[in-house]
CSV table of C-alpha atoms in Angstrom, one decimal:
chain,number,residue,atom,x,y,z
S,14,UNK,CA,45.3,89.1,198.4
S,15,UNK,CA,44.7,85.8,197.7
S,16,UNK,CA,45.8,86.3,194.1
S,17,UNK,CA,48.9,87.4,195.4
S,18,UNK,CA,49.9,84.4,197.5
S,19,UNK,CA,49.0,81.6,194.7
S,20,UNK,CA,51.2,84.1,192.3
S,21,UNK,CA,54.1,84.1,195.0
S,22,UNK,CA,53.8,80.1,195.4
S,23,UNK,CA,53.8,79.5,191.6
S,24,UNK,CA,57.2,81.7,191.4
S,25,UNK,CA,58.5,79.7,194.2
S,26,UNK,CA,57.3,76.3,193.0
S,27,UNK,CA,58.9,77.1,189.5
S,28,UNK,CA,61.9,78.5,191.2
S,29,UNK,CA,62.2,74.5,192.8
S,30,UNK,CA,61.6,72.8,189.6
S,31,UNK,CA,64.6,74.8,187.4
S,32,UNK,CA,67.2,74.8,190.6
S,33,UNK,CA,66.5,71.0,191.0
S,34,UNK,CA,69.8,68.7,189.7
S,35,UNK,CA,69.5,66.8,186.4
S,36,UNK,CA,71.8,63.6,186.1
S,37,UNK,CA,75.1,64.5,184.0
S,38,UNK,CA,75.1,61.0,183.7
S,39,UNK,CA,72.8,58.4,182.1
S,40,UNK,CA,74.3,55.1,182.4
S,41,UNK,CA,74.2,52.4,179.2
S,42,UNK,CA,73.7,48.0,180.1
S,43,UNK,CA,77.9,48.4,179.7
S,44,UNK,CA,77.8,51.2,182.9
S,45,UNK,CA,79.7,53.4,180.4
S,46,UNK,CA,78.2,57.1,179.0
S,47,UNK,CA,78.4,57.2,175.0
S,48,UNK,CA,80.7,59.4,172.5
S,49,UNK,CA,78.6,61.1,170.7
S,50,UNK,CA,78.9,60.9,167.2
S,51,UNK,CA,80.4,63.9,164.5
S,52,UNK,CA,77.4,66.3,163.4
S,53,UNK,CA,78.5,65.9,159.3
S,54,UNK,CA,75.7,68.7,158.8
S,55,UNK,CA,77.5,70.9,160.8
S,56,UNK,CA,79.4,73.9,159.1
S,57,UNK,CA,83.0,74.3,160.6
S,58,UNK,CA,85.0,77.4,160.3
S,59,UNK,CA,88.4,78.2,161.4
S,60,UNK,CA,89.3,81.8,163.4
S,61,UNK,CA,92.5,83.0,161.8
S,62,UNK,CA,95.8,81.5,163.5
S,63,UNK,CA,97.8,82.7,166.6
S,64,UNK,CA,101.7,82.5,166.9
S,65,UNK,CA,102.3,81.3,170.3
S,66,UNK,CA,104.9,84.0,171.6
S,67,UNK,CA,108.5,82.9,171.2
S,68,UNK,CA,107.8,79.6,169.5
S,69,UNK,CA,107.8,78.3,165.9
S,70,UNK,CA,103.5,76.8,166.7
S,71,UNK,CA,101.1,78.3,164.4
S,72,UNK,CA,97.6,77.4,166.2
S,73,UNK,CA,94.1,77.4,164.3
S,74,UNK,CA,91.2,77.0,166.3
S,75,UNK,CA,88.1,75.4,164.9
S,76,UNK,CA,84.1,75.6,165.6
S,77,UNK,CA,80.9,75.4,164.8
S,78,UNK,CA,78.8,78.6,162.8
S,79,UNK,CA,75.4,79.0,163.6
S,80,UNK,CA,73.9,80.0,160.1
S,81,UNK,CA,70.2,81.4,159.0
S,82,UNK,CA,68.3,82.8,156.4
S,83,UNK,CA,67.6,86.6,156.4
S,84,UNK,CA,65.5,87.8,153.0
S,85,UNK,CA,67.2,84.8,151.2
S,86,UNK,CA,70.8,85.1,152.2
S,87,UNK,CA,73.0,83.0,154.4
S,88,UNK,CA,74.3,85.1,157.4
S,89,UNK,CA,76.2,84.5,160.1
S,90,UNK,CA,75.4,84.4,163.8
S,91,UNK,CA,74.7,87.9,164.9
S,92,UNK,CA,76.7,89.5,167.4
S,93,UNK,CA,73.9,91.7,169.1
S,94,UNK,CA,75.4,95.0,167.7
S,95,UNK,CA,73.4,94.1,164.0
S,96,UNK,CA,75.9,92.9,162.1
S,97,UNK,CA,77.4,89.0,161.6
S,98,UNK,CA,79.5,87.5,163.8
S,99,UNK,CA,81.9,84.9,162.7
S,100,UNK,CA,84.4,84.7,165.2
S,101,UNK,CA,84.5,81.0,167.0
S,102,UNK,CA,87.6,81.6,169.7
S,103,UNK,CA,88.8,83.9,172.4
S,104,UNK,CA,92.3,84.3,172.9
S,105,UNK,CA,94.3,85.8,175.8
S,106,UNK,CA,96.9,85.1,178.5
S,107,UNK,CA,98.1,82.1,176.3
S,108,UNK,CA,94.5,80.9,176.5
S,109,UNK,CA,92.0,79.8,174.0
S,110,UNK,CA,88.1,79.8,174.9
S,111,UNK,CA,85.2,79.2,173.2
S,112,UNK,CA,83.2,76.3,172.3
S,113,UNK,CA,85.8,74.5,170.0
S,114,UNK,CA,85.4,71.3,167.7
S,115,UNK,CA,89.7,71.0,167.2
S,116,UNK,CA,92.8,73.1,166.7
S,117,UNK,CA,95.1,72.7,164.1
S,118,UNK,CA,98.7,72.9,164.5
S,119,UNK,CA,101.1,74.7,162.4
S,120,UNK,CA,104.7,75.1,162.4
S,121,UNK,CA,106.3,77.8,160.8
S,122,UNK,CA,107.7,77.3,157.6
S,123,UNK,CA,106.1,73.7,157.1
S,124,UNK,CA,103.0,74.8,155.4
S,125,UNK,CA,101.2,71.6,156.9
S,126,UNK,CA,98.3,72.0,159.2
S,127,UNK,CA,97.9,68.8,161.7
S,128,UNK,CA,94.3,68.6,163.5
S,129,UNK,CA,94.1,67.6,167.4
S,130,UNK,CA,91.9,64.7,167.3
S,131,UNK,CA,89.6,63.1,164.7
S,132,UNK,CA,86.8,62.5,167.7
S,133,UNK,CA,83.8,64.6,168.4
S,134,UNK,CA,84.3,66.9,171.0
S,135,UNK,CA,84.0,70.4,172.7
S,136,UNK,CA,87.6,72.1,173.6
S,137,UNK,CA,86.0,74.6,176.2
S,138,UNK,CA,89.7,75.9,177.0
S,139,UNK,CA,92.8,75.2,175.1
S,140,UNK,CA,96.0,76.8,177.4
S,141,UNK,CA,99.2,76.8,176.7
S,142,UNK,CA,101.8,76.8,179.7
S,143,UNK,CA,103.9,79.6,179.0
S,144,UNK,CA,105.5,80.0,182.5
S,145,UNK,CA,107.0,76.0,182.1
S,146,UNK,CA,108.3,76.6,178.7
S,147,UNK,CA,110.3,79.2,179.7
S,148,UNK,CA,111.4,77.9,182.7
S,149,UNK,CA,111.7,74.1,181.7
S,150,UNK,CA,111.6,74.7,178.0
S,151,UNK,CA,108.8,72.0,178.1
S,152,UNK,CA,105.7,72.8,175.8
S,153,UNK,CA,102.8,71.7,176.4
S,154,UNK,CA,99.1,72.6,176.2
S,155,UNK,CA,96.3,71.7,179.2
S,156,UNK,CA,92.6,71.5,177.8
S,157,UNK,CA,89.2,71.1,179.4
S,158,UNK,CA,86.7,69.1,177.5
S,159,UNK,CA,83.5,67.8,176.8
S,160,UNK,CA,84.6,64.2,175.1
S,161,UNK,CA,81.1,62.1,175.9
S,162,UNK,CA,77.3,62.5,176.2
S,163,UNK,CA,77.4,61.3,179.1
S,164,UNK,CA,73.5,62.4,179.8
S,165,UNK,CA,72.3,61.2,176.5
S,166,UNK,CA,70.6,64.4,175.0
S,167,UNK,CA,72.3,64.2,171.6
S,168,UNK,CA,74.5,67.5,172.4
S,169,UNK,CA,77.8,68.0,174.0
S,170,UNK,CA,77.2,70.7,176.4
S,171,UNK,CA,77.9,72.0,179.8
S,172,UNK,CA,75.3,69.7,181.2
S,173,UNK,CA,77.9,66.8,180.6
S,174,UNK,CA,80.8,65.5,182.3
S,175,UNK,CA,84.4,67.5,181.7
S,176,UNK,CA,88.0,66.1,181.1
S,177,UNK,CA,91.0,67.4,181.8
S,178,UNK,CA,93.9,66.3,178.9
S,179,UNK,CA,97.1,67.5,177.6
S,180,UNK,CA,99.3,67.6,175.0
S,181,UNK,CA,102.7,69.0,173.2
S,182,UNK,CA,102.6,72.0,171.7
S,183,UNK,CA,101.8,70.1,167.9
S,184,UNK,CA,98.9,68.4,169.4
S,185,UNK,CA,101.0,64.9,169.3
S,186,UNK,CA,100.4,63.0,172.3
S,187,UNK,CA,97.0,63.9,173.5
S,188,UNK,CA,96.3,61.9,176.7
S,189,UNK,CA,93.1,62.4,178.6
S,190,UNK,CA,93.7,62.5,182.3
S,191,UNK,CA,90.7,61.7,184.2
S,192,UNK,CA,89.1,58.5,184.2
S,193,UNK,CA,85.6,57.5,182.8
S,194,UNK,CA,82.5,58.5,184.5
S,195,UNK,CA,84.8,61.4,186.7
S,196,UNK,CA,83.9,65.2,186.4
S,197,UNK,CA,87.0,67.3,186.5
S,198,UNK,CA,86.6,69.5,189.8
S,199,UNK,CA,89.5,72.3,188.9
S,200,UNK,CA,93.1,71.9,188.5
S,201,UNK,CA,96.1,73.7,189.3
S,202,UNK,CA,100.4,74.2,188.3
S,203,UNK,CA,102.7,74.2,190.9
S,204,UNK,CA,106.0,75.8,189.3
S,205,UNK,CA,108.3,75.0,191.9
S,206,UNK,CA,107.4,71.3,191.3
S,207,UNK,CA,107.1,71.1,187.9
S,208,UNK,CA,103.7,69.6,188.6
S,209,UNK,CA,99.9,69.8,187.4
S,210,UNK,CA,97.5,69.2,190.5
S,211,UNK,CA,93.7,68.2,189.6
S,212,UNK,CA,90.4,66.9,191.1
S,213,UNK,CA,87.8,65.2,190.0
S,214,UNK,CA,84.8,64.0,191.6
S,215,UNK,CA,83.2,60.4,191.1
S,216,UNK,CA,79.4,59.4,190.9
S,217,UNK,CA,80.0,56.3,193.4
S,218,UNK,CA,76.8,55.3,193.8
S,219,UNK,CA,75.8,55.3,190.1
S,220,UNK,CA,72.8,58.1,190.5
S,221,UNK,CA,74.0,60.0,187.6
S,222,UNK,CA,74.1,63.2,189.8
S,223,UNK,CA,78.0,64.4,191.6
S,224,UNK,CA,77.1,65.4,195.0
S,225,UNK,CA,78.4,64.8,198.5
S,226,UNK,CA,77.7,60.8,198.4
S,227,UNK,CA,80.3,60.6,196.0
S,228,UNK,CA,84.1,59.8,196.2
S,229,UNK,CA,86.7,63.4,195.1
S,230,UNK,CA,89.9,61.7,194.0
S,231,UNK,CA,93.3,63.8,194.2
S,232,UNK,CA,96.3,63.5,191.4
S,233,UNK,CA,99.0,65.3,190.0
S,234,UNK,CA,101.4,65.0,187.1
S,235,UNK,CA,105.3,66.1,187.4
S,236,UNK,CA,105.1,67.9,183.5
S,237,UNK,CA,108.7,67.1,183.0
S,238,UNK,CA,108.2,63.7,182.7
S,239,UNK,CA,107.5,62.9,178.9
S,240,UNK,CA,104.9,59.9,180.4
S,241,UNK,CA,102.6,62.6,182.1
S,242,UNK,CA,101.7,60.0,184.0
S,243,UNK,CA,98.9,61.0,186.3
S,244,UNK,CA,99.6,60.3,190.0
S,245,UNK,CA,97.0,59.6,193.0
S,246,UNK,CA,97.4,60.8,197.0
S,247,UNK,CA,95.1,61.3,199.6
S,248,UNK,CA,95.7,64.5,201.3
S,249,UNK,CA,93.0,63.9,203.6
């Protein structure tokens, strides 16, 4: 019996230790978290491109391949069916997913392919607002991404802080929204209003953890604006 019980309070006491909240952020002498710098051992590859529908944009996403020897050949990460997988994106309901370095833009008939960014990051979702282009004729894509270590582990990963940015549909003008050292909460379009609604959350008191001691701030942006200009109110 008493086997039993010290079994059931080591479950429980490990249980605690792997539910209890690491900082996402680890705070530098300058109170800013670092960019992490590009990984040049790391072997990009490009998914083949998607035509977004009734547009001229070509779009290429771009990720990282996990490679490793089998019997002396280089293979690919493996899918769990036996056989290699090299896709690196998602795509669906104008949406592209995965864990994404960049996208490159293409527009028909150009032959030129024009990257995102040059900075490290992680696109987790690239989407492009189909329901405004047709009824503004506005194009525009909204991303969430990793853009900092902001816990200082080497990797850019979900155990970071996220960003909400945009940009046109060629990739020019790629603004990040939020502001440093705040956690994008969720976001939303209004399409009677033209307008992008987001929260993000604040680590106030500089504990590295986002929690109910911190500040949640409120903004939108009207998307027919060509500032994009991201707006505060307090709705409480």
């Amino acid at each position: 019996m008493k086997k039993y019980v010290f079994l059931l309070l080591l479950i429980l006491l490990i249980a605690a230790c792997t539910t209890e909240q690491k900082p996402r952020i680890v705070y530098d002498e300058n109170g800013k978290p670092d960019a992490l710098a590009q990984d040049t051992s790391a072997i990009l590859m490009a998914d083949l491109p998607i035509l977004i529908d009734s547009t001229d944009m070509l779009v290429h996403p771009i990720g990282e391949l996990q490679f490793y020897e089998s019997r002396g050949k280089i293979l690919g990460s493996y899918s769990g069916k036996g056989s290699p997988n090299f896709s690196i994106s998602n795509y669906g309901n104008y949406t592209f997913s995965g864990h994404l370095k960049n996208l490159k833009f293409e527009q028909l008939g150009s032959n030129q392919l024009v990257a995102l960014t040059d900075k490290n990051i992680r696109i987790n979702t690239a989407r492009f607002l189909y329901d405004l282009y047709k009824k503004t004729g506005a194009k525009l894509f909204i991303y969430q991404i990793i853009d900092t270590d902001s816990n200082k582990d080497g990797l850019l990963d979900n155990n970071d802080i996220e960003a909400i940015y945009l940009s046109k549909i060629d990739g020019s003008n790629f603004i990040k929204l939020t502001a440093t050292n705040h956690e994008l909460i969720d976001w939303n379009i209004i399409d009677a209003l033209n307008r992008l609604y987001y929260r993000t959350i604040e680590d106030t008191n500089k504990d590295g953890l986002f929690d109910k001691n911190d500040q949640v701030h409120y903004y939108y942006v009207n998307l027919i604006d060509p500032t994009l200009t991201p707006i505060a109110y307090s709705p409480i």
